[in-house]
mmCIF file of C-alpha atoms in Angstrom:
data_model
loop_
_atom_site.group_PDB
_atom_site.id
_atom_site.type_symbol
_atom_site.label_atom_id
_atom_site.label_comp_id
_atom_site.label_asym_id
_atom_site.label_seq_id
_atom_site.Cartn_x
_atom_site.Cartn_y
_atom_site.Cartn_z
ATOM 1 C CA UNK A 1 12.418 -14.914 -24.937
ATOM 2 C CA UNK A 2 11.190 -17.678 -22.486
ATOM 3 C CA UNK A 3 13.854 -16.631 -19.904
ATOM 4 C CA UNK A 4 12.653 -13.565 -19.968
ATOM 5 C CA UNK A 5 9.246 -14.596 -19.348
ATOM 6 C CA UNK A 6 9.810 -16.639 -16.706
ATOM 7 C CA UNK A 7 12.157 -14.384 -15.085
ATOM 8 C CA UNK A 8 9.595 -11.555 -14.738
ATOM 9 C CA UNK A 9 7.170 -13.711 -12.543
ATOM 10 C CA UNK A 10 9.964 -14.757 -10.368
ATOM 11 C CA UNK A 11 11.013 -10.854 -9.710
ATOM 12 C CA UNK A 12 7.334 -10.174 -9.211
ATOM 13 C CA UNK A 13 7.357 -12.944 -6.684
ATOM 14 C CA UNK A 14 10.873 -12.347 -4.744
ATOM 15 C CA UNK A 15 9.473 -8.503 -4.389
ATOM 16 C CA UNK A 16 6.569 -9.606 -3.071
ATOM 17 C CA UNK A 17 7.673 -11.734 -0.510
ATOM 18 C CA UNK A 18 10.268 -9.173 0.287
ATOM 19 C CA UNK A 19 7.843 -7.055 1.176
ATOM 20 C CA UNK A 20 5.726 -8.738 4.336
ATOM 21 C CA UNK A 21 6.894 -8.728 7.747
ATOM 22 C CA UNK A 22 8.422 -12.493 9.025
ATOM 23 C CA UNK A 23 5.589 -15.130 9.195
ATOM 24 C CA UNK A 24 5.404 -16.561 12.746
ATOM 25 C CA UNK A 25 3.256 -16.589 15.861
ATOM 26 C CA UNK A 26 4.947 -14.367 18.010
ATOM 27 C CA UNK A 27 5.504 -17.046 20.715
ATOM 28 C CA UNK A 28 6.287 -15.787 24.319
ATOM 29 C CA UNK A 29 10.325 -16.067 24.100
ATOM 30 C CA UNK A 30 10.754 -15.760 20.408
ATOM 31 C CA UNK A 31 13.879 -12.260 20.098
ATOM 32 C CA UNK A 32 14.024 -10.368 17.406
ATOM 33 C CA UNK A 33 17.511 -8.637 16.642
ATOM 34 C CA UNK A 34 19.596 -8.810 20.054
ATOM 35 C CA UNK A 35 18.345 -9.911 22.910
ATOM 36 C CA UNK A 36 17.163 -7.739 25.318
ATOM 37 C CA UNK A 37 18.965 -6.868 28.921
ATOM 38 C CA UNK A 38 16.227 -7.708 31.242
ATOM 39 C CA UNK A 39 18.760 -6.037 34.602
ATOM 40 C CA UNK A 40 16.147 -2.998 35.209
ATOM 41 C CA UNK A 41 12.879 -3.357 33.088
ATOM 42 C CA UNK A 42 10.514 -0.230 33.345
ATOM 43 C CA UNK A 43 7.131 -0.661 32.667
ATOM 44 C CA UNK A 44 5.877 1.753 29.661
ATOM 45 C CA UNK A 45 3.278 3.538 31.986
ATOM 46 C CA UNK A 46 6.761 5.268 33.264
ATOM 47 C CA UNK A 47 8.757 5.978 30.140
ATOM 48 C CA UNK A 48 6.700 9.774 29.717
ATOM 49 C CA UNK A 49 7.587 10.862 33.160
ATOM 50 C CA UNK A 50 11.169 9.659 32.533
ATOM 51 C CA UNK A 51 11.375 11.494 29.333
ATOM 52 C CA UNK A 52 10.448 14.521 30.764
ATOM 53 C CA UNK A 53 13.755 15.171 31.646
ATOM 54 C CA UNK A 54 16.228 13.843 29.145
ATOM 55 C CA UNK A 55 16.055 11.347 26.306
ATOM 56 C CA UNK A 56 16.941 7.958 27.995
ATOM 57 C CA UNK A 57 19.645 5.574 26.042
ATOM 58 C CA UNK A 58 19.980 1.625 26.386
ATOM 59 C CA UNK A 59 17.139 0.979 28.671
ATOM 60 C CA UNK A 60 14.716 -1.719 28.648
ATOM 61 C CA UNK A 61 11.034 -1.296 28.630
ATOM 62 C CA UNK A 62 7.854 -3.779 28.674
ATOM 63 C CA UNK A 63 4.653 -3.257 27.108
ATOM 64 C CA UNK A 64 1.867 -4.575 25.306
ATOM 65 C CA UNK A 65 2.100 -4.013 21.556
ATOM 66 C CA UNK A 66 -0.846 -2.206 19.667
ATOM 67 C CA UNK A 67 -0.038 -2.007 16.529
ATOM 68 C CA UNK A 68 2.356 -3.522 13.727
ATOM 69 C CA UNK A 69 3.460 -2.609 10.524
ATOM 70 C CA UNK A 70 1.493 -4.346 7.893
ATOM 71 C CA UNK A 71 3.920 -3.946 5.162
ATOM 72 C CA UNK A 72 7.391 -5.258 6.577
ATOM 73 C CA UNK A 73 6.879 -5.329 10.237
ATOM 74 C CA UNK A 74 9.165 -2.337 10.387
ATOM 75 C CA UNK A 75 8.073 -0.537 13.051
ATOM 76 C CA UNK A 76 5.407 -1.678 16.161
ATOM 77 C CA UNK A 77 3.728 0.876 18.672
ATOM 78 C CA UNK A 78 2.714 0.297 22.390
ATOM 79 C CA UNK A 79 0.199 1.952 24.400
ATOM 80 C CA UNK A 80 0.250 3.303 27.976
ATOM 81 C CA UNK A 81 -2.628 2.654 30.103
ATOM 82 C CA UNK A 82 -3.594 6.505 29.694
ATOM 83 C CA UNK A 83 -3.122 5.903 25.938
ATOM 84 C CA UNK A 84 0.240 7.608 25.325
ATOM 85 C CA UNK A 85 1.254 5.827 21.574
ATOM 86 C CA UNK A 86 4.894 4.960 21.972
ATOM 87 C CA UNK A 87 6.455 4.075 18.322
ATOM 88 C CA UNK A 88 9.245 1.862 18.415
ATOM 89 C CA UNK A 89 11.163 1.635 15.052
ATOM 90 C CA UNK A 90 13.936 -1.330 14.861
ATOM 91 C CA UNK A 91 17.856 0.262 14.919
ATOM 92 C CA UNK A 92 19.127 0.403 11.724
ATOM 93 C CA UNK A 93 16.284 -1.520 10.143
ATOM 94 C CA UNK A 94 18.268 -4.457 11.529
ATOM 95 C CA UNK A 95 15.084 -6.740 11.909
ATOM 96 C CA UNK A 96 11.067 -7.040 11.491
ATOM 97 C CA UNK A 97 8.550 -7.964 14.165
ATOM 98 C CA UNK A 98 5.542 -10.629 12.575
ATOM 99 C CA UNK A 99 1.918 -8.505 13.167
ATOM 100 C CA UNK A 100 1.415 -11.727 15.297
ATOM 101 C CA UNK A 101 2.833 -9.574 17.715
ATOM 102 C CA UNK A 102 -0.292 -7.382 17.905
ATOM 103 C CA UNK A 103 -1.597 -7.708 21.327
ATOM 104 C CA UNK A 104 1.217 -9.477 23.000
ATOM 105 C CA UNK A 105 3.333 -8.296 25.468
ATOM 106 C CA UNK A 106 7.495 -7.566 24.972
ATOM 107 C CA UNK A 107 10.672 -6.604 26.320
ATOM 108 C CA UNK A 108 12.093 -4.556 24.403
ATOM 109 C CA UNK A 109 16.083 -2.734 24.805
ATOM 110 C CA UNK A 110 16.990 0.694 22.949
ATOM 111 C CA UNK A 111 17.027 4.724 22.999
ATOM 112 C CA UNK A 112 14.052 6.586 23.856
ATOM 113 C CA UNK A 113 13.411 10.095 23.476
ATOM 114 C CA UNK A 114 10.466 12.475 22.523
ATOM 115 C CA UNK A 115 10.491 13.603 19.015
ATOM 116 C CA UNK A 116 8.256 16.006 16.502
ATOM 117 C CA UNK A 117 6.432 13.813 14.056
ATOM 118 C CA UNK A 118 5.370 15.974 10.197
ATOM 119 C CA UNK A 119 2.405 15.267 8.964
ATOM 120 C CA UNK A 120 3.468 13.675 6.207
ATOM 121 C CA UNK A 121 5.473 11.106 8.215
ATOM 122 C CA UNK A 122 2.206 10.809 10.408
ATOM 123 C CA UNK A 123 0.461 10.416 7.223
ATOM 124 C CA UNK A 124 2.954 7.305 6.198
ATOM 125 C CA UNK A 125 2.365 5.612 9.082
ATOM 126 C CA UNK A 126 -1.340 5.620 8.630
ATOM 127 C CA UNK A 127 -0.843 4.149 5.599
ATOM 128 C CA UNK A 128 1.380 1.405 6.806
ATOM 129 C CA UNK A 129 -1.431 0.666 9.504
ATOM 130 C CA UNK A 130 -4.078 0.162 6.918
ATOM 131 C CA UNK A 131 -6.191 3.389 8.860
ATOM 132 C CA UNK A 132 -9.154 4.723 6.588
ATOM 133 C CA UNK A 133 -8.584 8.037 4.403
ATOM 134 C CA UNK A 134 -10.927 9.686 6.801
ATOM 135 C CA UNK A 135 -8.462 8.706 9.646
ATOM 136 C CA UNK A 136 -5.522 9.844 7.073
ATOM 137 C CA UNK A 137 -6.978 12.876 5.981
ATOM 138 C CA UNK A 138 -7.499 14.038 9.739
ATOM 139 C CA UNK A 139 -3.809 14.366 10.428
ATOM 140 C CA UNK A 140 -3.224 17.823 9.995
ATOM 141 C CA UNK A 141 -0.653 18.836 12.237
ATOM 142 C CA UNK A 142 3.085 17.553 13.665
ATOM 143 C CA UNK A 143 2.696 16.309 17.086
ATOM 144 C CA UNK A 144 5.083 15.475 19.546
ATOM 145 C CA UNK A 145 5.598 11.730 20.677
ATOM 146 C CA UNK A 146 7.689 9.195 22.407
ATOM 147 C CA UNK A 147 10.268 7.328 20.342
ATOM 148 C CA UNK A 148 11.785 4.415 21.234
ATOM 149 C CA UNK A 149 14.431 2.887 18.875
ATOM 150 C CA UNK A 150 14.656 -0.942 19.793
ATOM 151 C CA UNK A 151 17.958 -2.981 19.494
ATOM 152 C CA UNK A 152 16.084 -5.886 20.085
ATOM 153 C CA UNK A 153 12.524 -7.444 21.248
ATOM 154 C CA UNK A 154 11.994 -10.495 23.098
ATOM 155 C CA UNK A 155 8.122 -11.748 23.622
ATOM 156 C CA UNK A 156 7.230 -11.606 27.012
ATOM 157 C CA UNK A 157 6.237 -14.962 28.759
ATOM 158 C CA UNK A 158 3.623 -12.755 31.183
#
């Protein structure tokens, strides 16, 4: 009966843990996953226009991140200067970005392409991002935005 006992706090505890994105400060340099090829890097204020066209594969974009998921660090977005969200989810869940992150700029290499987000996925999101129920309840519609699936994510230096 004691094992028991004691083994129930530890599960709560190893779930818990399991569950928050990596501690750390984010420090200019730090990678997360593989590092990025920094041959061409296009700044995110381009990635729309480029889009336009075709979905882009194994590029390398910089930009300052906005947001970070509070839960596991599963997923980060960036921001164009004209405030075009760009949501960058890590390939094949491979790795987590700390919410340290938030505000810092990175170099990131992957897949982008423009892709029709349901509501309900909109909806999970918001949730991940801590956003009020008024700011939940207010997504009502899918809506069309950039995706960028990142192999890996170095912090910038500048």
């Amino acid at each position: 009966m004691k094992k028991i006992l004691f083994a129930i706090p530890f599960l709560f505890s190893v779930t818990f843990l399991q569950a928050q994105p990596p501690a750390g400060d984010a420090n200019p340099g730090d990678v997360y996953g593989a590092s990025p090829v920094f041959d061409k890097v296009i700044p995110v204020d381009e990635l729309p226009a480029l889009l336009e066209k075709q979905p882009l594969e194994n590029i390398t974009i910089k930009g300052k991140v906005t947001d970070v998921c509070s839960k596991k660090g599963c997923w980060v977005t960036l921001e164009t200067t004209d405030k075009t969200k760009i949501m960058v989810k890590m390939k094949d869940y491979a790795f987590f970005v700390p919410t340290a992150a938030i505000g810092k700029m990175v170099v990131m290499t992957g897949d982008a392409k423009i892709k029709t987000s349901s509501v309900a996925e909109q909806k999970h999101y918001a949730e991940d991002a801590k956003k009020t129920q008024a700011e939940i309840d207010a997504i009502t519609e899918p809506k069309n935005e950039i995706r960028f699936t990142a192999s890996g994510i170095t912090i910038a230096t500048s």
